[in-house]
C-alpha positions as YAML, in Angstrom:
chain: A
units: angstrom
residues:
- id: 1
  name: UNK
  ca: [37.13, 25.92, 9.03]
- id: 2
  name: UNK
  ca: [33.76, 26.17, 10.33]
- id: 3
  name: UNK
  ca: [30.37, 25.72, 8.56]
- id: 4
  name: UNK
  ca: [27.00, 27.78, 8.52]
- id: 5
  name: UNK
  ca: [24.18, 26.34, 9.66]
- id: 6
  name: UNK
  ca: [22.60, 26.68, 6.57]
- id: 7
  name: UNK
  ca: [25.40, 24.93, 4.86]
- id: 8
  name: UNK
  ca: [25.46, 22.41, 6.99]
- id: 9
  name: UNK
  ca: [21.69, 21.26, 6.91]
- id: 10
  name: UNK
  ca: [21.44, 21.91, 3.14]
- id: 11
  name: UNK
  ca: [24.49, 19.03, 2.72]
- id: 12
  name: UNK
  ca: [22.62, 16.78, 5.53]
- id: 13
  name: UNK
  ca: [19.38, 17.30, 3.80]
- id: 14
  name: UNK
  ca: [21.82, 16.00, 0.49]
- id: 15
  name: UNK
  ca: [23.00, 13.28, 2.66]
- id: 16
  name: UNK
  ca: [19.35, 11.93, 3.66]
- id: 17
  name: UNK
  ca: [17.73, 12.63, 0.33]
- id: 18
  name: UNK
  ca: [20.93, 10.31, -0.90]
- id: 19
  name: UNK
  ca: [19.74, 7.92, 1.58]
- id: 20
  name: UNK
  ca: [16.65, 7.53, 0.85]
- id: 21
  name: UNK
  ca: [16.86, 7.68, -2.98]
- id: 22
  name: UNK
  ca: [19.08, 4.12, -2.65]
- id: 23
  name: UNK
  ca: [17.87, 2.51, 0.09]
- id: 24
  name: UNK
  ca: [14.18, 3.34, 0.92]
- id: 25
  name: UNK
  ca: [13.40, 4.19, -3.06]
- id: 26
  name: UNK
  ca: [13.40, 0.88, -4.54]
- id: 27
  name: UNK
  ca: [11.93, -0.98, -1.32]
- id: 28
  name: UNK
  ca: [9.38, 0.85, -2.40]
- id: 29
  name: UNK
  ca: [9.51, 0.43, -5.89]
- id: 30
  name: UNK
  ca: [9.58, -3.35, -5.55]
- id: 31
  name: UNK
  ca: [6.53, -3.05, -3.19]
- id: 32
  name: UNK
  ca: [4.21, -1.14, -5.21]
- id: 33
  name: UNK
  ca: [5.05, -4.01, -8.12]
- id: 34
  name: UNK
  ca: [3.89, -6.48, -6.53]
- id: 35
  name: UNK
  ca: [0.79, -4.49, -5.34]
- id: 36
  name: UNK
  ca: [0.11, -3.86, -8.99]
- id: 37
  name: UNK
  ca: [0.98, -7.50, -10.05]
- id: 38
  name: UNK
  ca: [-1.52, -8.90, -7.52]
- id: 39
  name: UNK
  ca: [-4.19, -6.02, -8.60]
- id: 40
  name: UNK
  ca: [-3.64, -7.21, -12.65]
- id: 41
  name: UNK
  ca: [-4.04, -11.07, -11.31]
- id: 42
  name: UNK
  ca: [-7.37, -10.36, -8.84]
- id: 43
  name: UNK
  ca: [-8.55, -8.77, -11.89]
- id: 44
  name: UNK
  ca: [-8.35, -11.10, -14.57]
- id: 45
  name: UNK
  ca: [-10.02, -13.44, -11.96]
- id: 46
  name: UNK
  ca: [-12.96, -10.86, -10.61]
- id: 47
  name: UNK
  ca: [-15.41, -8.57, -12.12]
- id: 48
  name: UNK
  ca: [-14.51, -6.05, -9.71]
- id: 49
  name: UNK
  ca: [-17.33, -3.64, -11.28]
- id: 50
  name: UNK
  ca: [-19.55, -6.09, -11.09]
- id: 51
  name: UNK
  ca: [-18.74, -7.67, -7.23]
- id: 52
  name: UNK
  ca: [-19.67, -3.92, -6.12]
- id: 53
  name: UNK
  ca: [-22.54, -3.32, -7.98]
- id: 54
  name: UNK
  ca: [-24.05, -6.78, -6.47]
- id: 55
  name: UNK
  ca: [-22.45, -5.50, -2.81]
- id: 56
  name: UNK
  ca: [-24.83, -2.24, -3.01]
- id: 57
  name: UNK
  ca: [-27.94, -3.56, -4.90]
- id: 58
  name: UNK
  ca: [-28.08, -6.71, -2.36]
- id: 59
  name: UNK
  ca: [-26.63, -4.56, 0.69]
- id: 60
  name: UNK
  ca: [-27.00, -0.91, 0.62]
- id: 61
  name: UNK
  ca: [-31.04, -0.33, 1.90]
- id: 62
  name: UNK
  ca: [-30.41, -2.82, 4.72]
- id: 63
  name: UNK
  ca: [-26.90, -1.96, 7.26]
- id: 64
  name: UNK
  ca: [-23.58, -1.58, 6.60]
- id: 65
  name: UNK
  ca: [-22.68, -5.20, 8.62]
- id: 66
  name: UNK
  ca: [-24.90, -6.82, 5.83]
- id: 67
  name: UNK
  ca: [-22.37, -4.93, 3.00]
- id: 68
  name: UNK
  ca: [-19.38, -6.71, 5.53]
- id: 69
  name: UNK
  ca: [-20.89, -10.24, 5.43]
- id: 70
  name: UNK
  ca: [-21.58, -9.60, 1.27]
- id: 71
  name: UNK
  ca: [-17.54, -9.23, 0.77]
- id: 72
  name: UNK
  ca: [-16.22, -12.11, 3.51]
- id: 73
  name: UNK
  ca: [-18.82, -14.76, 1.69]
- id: 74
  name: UNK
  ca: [-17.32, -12.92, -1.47]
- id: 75
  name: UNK
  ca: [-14.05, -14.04, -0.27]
- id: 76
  name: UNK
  ca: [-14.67, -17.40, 0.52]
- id: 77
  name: UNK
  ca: [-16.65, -17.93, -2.62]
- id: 78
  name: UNK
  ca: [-13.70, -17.48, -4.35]
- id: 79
  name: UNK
  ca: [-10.94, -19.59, -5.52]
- id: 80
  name: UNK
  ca: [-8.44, -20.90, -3.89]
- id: 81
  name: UNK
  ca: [-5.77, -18.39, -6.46]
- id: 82
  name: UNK
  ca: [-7.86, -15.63, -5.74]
- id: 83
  name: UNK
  ca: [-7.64, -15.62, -1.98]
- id: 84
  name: UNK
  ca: [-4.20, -15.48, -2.09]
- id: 85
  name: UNK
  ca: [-3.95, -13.07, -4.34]
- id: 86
  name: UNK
  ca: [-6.22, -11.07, -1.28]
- id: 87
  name: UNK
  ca: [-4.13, -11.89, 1.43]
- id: 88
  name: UNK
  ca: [-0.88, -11.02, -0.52]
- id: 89
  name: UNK
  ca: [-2.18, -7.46, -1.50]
- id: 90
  name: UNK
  ca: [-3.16, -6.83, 2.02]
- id: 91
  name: UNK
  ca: [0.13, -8.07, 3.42]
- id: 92
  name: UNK
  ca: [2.08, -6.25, 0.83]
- id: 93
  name: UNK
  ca: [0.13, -2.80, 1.57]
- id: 94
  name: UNK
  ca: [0.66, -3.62, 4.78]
- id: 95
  name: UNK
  ca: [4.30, -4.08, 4.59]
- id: 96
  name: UNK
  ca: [4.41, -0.53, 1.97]
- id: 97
  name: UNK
  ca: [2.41, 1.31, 4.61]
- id: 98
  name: UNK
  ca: [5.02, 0.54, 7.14]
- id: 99
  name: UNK
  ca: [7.96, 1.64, 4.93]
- id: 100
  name: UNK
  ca: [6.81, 4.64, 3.75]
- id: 101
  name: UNK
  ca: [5.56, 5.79, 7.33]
- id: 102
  name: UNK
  ca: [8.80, 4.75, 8.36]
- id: 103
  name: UNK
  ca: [10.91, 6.62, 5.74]
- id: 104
  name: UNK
  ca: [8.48, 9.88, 5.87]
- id: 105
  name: UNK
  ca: [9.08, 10.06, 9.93]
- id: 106
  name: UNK
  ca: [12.89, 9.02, 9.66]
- id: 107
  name: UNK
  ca: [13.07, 12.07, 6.73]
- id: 108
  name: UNK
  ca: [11.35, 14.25, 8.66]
- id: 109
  name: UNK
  ca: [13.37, 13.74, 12.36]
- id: 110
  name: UNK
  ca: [16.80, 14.61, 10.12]
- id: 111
  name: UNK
  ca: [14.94, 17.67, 8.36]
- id: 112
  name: UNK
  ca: [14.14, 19.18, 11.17]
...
């Protein structure tokens, strides 16, 4: 018995949507968590609203490096909790980033 084409990509698009739904989906889910558990934490700890406001009022008519040197002294102004609360977002978009351009390209080389 032979397939269609069609048939036969519409059950491997099945296959890789199956795929991804338990094995990429809740990497991802458990990676945007954190990423919102390290937001709520950074901002019980910082006035976000009011860390930007003081970046353009004190940076804005003068260059954009002085706005770069405003947020690293910022950064190491900050508590000790708070930095790593920083570096964990970053590493953790970081880490999302990769998955999801991973998954997208690995979804899109078995759609095609």
């Amino acid at each position: 018995m032979e397939l269609s084409t069609a048939t036969k990509n519409s059950l491997m698009r099945r296959v890789h949507l199956i795929f991804f739904a338990r094995r990429v989906l809740p990497m991802l889910v458990v990676e945007m968590g954190v990423l919102a558990f390290a937001l709520q934490k950074i901002a019980e700890h910082v006035f976000i609203n009011q860390v930007l406001w003081n970046a353009v009022v004190h940076t804005l008519t003068r260059s954009p490096l002085m706005m770069i040197s405003f947020f690293g002294q910022a950064f190491i102004n900050t508590e000790i909790t708070v930095q790593m609360l920083i570096v964990g977002f970053g590493i953790a978009g970081i880490f999302m980033m990769k998955d999801m351009m991973r998954s997208t390209q690995t979804l899109l080389r078995h759609n095609a």
